[in-house]
Short mmCIF file of C-alpha atoms in Angstrom, two decimals:
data_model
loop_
_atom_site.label_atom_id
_atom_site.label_comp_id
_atom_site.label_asym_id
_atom_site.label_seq_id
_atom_site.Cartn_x
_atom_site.Cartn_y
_atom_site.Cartn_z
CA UNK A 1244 101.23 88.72 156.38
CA UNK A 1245 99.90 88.25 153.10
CA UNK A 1246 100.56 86.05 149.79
CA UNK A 1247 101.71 86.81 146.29
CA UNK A 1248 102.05 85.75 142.44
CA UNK A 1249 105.57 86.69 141.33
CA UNK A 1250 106.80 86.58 138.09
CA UNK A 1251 110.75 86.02 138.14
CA UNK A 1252 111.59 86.27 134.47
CA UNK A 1253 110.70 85.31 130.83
CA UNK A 1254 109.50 81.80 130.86
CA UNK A 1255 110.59 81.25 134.52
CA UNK A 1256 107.87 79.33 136.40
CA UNK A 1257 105.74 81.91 138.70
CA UNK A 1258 106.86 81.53 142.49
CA UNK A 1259 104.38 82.28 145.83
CA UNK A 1260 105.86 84.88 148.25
CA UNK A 1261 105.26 86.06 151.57
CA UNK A 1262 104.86 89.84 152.41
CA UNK A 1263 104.60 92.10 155.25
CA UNK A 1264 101.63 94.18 155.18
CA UNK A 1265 102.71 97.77 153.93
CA UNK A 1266 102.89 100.47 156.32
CA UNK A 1267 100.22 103.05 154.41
CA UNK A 1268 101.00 106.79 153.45
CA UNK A 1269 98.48 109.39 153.90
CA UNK A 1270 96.06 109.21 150.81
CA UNK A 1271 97.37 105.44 149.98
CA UNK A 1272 94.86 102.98 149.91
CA UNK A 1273 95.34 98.83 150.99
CA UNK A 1274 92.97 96.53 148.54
CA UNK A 1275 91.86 93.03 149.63
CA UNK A 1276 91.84 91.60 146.34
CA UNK A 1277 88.56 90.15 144.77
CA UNK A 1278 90.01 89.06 141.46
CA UNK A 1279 92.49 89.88 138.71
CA UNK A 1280 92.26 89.00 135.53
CA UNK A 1281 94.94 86.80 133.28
CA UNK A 1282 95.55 89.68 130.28
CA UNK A 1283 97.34 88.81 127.06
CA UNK A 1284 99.48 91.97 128.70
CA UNK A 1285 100.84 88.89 131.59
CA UNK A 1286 101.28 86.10 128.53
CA UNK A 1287 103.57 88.66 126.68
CA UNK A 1288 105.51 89.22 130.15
CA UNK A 1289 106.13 85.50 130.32
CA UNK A 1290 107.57 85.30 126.68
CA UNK A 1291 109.74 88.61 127.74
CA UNK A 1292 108.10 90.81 124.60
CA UNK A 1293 107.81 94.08 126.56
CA UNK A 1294 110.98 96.01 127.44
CA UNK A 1295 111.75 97.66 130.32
CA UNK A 1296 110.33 95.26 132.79
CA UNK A 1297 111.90 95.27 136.13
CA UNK A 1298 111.78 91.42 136.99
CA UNK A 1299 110.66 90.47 139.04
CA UNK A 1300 107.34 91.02 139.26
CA UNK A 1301 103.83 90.11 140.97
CA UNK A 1302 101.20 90.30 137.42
CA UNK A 1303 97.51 91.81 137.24
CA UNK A 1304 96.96 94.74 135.90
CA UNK A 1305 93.58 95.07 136.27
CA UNK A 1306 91.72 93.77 139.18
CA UNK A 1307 89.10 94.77 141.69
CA UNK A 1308 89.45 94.92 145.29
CA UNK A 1309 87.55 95.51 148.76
CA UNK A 1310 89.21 98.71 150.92
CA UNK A 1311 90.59 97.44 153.77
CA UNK A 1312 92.31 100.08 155.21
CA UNK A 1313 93.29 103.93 154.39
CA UNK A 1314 96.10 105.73 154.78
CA UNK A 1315 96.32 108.37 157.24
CA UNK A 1316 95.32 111.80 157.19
CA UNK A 1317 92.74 112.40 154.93
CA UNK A 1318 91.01 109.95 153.19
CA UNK A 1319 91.79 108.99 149.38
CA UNK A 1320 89.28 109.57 147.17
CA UNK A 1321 87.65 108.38 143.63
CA UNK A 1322 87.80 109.81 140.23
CA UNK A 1323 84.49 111.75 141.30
CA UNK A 1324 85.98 113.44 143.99
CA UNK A 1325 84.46 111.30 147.14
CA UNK A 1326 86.15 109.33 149.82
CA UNK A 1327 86.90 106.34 150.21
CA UNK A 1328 85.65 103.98 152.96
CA UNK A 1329 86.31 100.84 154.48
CA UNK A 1330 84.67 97.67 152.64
CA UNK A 1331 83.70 99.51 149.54
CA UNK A 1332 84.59 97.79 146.02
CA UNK A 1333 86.80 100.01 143.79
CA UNK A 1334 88.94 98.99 140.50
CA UNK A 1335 91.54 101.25 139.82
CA UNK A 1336 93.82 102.78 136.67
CA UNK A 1337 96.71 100.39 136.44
CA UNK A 1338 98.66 103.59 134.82
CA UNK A 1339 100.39 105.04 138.14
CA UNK A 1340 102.75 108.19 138.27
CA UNK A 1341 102.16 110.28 134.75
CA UNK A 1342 103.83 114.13 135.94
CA UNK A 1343 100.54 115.87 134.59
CA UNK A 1344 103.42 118.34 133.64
CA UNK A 1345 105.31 116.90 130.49
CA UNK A 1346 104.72 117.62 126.51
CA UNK A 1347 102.08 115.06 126.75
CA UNK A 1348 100.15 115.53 130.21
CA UNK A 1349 99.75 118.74 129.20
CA UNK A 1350 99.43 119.37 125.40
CA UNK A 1351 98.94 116.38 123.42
CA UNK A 1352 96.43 115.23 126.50
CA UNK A 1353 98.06 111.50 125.70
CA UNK A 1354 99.24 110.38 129.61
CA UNK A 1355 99.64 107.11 128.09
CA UNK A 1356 102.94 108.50 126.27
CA UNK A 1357 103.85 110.37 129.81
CA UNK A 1358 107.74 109.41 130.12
CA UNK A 1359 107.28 109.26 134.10
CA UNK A 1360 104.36 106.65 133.86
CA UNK A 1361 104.45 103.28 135.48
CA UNK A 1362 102.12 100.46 135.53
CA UNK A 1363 101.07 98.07 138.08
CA UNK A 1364 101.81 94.52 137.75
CA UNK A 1365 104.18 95.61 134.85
CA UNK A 1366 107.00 97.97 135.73
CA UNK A 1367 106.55 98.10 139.02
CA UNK A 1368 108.79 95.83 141.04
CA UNK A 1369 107.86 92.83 143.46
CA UNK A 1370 110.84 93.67 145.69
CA UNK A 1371 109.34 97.02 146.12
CA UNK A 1372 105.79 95.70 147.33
CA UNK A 1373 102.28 94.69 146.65
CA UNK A 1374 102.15 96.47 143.38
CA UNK A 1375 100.29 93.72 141.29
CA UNK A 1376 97.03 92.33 141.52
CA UNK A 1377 98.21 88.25 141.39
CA UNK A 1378 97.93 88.58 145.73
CA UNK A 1379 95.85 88.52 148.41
CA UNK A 1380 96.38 92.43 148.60
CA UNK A 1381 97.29 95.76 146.55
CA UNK A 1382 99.20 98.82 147.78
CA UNK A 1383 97.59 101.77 145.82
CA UNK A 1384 100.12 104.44 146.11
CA UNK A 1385 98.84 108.03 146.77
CA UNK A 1386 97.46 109.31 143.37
CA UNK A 1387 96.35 105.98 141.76
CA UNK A 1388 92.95 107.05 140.20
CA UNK A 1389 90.44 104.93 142.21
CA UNK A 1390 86.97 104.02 140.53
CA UNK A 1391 84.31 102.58 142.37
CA UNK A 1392 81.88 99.78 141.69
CA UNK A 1393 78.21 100.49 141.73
CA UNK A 1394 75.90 98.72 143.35
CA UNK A 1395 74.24 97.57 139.96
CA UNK A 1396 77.73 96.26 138.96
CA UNK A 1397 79.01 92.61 140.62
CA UNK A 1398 82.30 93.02 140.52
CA UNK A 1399 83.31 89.43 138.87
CA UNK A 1400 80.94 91.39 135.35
CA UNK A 1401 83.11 93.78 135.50
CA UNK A 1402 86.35 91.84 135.73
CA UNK A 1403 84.94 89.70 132.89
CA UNK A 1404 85.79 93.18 130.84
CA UNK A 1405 89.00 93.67 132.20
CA UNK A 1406 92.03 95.35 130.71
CA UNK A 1407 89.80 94.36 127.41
CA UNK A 1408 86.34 96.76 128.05
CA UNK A 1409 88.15 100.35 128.41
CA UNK A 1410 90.57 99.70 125.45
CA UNK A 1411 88.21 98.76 123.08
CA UNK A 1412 86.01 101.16 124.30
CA UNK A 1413 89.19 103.28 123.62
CA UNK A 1414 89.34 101.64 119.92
CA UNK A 1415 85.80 102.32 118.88
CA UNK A 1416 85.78 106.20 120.34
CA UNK A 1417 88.59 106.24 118.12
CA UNK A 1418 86.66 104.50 115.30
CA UNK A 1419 83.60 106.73 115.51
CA UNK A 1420 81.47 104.43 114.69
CA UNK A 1421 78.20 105.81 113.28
CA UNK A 1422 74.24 104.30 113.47
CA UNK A 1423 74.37 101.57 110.97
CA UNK A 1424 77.94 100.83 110.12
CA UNK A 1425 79.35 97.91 109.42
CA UNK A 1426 82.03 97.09 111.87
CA UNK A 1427 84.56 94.49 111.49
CA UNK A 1428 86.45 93.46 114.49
CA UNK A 1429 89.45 91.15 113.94
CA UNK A 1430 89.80 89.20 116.53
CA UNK A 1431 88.08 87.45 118.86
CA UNK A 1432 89.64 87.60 122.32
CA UNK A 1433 88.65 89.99 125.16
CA UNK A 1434 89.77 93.47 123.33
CA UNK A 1435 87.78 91.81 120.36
CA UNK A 1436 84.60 90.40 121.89
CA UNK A 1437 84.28 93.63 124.06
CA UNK A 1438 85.21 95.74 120.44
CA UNK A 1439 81.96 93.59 119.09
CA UNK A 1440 79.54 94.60 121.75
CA UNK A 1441 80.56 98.23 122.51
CA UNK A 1442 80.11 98.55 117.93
CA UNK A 1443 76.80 97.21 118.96
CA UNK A 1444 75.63 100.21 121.63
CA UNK A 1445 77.27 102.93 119.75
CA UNK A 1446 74.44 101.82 116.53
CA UNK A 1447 76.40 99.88 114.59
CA UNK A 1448 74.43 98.17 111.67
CA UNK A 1449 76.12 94.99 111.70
CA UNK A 1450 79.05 93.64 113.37
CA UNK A 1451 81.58 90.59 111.81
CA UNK A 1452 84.12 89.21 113.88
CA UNK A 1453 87.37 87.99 112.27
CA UNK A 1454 89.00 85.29 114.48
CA UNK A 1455 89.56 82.15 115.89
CA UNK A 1456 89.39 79.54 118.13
CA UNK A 1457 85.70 78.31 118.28
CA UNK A 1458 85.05 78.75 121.78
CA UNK A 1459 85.52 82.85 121.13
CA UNK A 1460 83.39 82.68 117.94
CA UNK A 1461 80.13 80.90 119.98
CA UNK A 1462 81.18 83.75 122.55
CA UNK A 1463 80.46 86.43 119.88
CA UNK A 1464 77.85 84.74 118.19
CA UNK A 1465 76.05 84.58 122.14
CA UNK A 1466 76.75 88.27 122.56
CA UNK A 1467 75.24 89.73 119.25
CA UNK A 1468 78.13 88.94 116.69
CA UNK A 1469 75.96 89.21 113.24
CA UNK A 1470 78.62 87.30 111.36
CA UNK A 1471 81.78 85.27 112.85
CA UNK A 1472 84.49 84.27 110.43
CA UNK A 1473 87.01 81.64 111.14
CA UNK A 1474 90.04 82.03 110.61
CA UNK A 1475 91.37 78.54 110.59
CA UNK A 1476 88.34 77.14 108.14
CA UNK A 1477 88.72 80.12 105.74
CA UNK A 1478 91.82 81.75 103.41
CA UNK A 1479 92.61 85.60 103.75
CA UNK A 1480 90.89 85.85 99.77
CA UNK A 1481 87.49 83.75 101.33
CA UNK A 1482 87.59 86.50 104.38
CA UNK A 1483 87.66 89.66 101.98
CA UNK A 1484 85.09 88.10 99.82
CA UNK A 1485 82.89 87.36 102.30
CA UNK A 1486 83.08 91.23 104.43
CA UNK A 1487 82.69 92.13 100.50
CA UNK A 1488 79.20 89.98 100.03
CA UNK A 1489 77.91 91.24 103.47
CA UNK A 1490 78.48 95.28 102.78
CA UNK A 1491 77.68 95.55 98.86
CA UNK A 1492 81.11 94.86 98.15
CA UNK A 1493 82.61 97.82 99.53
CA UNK A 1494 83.76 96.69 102.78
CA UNK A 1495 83.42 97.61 106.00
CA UNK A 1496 82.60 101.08 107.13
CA UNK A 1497 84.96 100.79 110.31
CA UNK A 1498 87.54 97.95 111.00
CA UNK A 1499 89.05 97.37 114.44
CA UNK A 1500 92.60 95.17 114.75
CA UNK A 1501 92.83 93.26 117.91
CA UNK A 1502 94.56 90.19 117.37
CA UNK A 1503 98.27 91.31 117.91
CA UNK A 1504 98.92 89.73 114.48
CA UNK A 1505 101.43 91.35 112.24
CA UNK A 1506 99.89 90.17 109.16
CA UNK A 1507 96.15 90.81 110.25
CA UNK A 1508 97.11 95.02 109.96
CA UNK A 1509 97.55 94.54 105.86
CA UNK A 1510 94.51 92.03 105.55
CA UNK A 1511 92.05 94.48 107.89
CA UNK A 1512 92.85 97.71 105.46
CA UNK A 1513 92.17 95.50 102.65
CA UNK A 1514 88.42 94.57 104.36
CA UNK A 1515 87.84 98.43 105.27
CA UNK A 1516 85.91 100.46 102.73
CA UNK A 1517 87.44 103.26 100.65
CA UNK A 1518 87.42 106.42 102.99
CA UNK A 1519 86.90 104.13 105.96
CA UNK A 1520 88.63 104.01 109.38
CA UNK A 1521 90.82 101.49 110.87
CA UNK A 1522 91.81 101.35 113.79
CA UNK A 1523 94.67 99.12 115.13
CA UNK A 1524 94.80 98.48 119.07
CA UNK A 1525 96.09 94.59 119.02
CA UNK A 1526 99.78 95.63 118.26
CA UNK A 1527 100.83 96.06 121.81
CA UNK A 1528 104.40 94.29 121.76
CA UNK A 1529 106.64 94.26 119.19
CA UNK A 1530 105.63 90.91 117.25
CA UNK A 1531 106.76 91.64 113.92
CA UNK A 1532 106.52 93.69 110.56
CA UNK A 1533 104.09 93.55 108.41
CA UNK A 1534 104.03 94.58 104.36
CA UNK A 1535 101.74 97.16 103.56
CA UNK A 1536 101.24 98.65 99.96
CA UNK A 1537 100.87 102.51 100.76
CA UNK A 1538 99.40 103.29 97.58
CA UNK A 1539 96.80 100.51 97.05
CA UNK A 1540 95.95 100.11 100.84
CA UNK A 1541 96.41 103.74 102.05
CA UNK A 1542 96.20 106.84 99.64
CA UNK A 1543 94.08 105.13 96.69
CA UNK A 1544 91.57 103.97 99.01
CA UNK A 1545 91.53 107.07 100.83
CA UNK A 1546 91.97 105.18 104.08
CA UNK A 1547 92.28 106.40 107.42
CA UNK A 1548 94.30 104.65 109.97
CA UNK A 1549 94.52 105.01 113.58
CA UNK A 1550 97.01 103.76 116.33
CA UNK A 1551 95.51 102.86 119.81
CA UNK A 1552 97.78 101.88 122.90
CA UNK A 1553 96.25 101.68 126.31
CA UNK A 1554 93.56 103.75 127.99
CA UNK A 1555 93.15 106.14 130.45
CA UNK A 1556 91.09 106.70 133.92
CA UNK A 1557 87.94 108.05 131.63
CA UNK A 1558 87.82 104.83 129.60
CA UNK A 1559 88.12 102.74 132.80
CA UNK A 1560 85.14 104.73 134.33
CA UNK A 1561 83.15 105.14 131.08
CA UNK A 1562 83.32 100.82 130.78
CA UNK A 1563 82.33 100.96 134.42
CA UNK A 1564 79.16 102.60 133.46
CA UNK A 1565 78.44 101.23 130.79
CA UNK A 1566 78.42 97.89 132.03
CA UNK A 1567 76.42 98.99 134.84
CA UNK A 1568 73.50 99.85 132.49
CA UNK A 1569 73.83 97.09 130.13
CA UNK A 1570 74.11 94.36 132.15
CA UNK A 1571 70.88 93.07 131.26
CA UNK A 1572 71.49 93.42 128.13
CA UNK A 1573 74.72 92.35 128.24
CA UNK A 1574 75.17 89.29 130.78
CA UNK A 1575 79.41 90.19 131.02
CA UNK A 1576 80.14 87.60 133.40
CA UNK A 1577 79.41 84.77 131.16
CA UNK A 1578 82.65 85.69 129.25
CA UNK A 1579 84.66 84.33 132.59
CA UNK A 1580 85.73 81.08 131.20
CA UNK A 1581 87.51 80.15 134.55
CA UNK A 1582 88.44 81.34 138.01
CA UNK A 1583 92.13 80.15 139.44
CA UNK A 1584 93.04 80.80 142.90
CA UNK A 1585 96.86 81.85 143.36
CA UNK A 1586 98.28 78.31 144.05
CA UNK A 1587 97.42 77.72 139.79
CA UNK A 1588 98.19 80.82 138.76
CA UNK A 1589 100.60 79.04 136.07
CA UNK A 1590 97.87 76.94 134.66
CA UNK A 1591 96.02 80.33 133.95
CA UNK A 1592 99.36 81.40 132.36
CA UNK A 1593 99.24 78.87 130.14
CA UNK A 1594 95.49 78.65 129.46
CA UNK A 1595 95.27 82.09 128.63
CA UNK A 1596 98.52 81.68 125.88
CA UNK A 1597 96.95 78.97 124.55
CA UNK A 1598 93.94 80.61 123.96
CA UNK A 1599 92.04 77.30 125.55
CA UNK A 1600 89.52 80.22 127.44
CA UNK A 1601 87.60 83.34 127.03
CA UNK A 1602 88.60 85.14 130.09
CA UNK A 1603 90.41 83.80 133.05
CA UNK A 1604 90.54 85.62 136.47
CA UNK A 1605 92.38 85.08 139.68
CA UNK A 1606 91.00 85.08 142.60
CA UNK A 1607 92.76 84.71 145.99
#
């Protein structure tokens, strides 16, 4: 037997439950979970602002886990091609299922628009198993893209990335940032802190971060940030004027949204240079609409504006490297604010939506 998280509905109060422990196909893979993380992805479940989800649930998207046992047959294997054993620590592509046949497996090379896709601890139902990473275990159907853990990479730093390290590394690909841009990141949760240190190793010049509450701003000051700007001590006209006074008054080179903030898309073309990119990754529910002027803050200013939603098996082993050979550098597991076992799994809930933490992981 084993124990899980499970998410009944929008603002329903998350319930333990008992499971059986699956019966394993060949290739499937059984996790003992080391930790999950507490995404802004699981605080947007609770306030019921993504469609399609098949209540109820068990949440944790991203997590990393010790293999405990393998299906029959022949083994499963990594993204590399290797077996798995017994006791080795993997994380794994929460994006289950894409056909690898459709319009967009195959030609626009986007999987994360495949109509077939499904996500774990998202659409993926608790009736239907251990398909979340709130529990003492995962069930890792055959064909979830497996990534191990190096040796050189605890897994608690890499969980301090999360969901946040391979979509902004995702966001700044996308941004192509070049050696000594300015980058402006709004936003200062995980997507955002993660934003500010990958602009940092791709040669970035200098790097402002736009956000708010203090406890993120000291985080990004502590990991390289060489401005912070708060957004509850200054006005949107203070912000622009003060990316203006750091960049010569033209503005950043490269801006990056990731506060899931209508109103921040507008204000972040406004701080991007003329002929600069933006690139907006924070709008991941539907929060709202925003007013944009297309001539002033799109064609006169030459602006070039990119949409980023999710990330795919080479972002999630890309971050793992990266944060292999950085952490020196880059001490990632400072960024876990707290660890919750599942018994206060709501508290995490709630920490995370109030924004009273950096990171927050579970950990059965």
């Amino acid at each position: 037997m084993t124990t899980a998280v499970v998410m009944n509905g929008p603002r329903a109060p998350l319930e333990s439950r008992t499971y059986d422990l699956p019966e394993l196909e060949p290739g499937a893979v059984l996790l003992r979970t080391l930790g999950s993380e507490v995404c802004g992805t699981d605080v947007h479940l609770w306030h019921g602002q993504l469609a399609g989800v098949p209540y109820p649930i068990i949440p944790g998207h991203v997590s990393a886990g010790r293999v405990a046992r393998l299906g029959p047959g022949d083994p499963a294997r990594d993204v590399s091609g290797a077996p798995l054993r017994p006791g080795q620590v993997v994380t794994f592509l929460d994006v289950y299922g894409t056909c690898g046949r459709c319009w967009y497996c195959t030609v626009a090379h986007a999987t994360t628009r495949c109509p077939a896709r499904k996500v774990y601890g998202v659409t993926l139902s608790a009736d239907d198993g251990l398909f979340g990473g709130w529990a003492e275990h995962i069930h890792l159907k055959p064909g979830v893209h497996v990534i191990p853990l190096p040796d050189a990479l605890d897994w608690r730093a890499f969980m301090a990335g999360g969901c946040g390290m391979p979509t902004a590394l995702h966001a700044v690909t996308l941004g192509e940032i070049a050696f000594g841009d300015t980058v402006v990141v709004q936003g200062a949760g995980p997507v955002g802190l993660c934003g500010a240190i990958l602009a940092q190793l791709r040669g970035a010049g200098q790097v402002i971060v736009v956000g708010g509450p203090e406890v993120r701003l000291a985080t990004a000051r502590r990991f390289g940030a060489d401005l912070v700007l708060d957004i509850s001590a200054l006005t949107a006209d203070e912000r622009l004027a003060a990316v203006r006074d750091a960049t010569g008054g033209r503005g950043a080179d490269v801006t990056i949204e990731a506060t899931g903030v209508p109103a921040a898309v507008p204000e972040g073309m406004r701080l991007t240079r003329d002929a600069g990119r933006y690139v907006v990754v924070g709008q991941y529910t539907d929060a709202g609409t925003a007013t944009v002027n297309p001539h002033l803050d799109l064609n006169r200013k030459h602006l070039e504006v990119r949409g980023c939603w999710g990330s795919d098996a080479g972002h999630v082993y890309r971050s793992v490297q990266v944060m292999a050979r950085y952490g020196r550098q880059f001490p990632w597991a400072e960024l876990i604010s707290c660890e919750y076992d599942l018994g206060t799994a709501q508290c995490a809930l709630e920490d995370v939506a109030a924004q009273r933490v950096v990171k927050a992981l579970i950990v059965p």
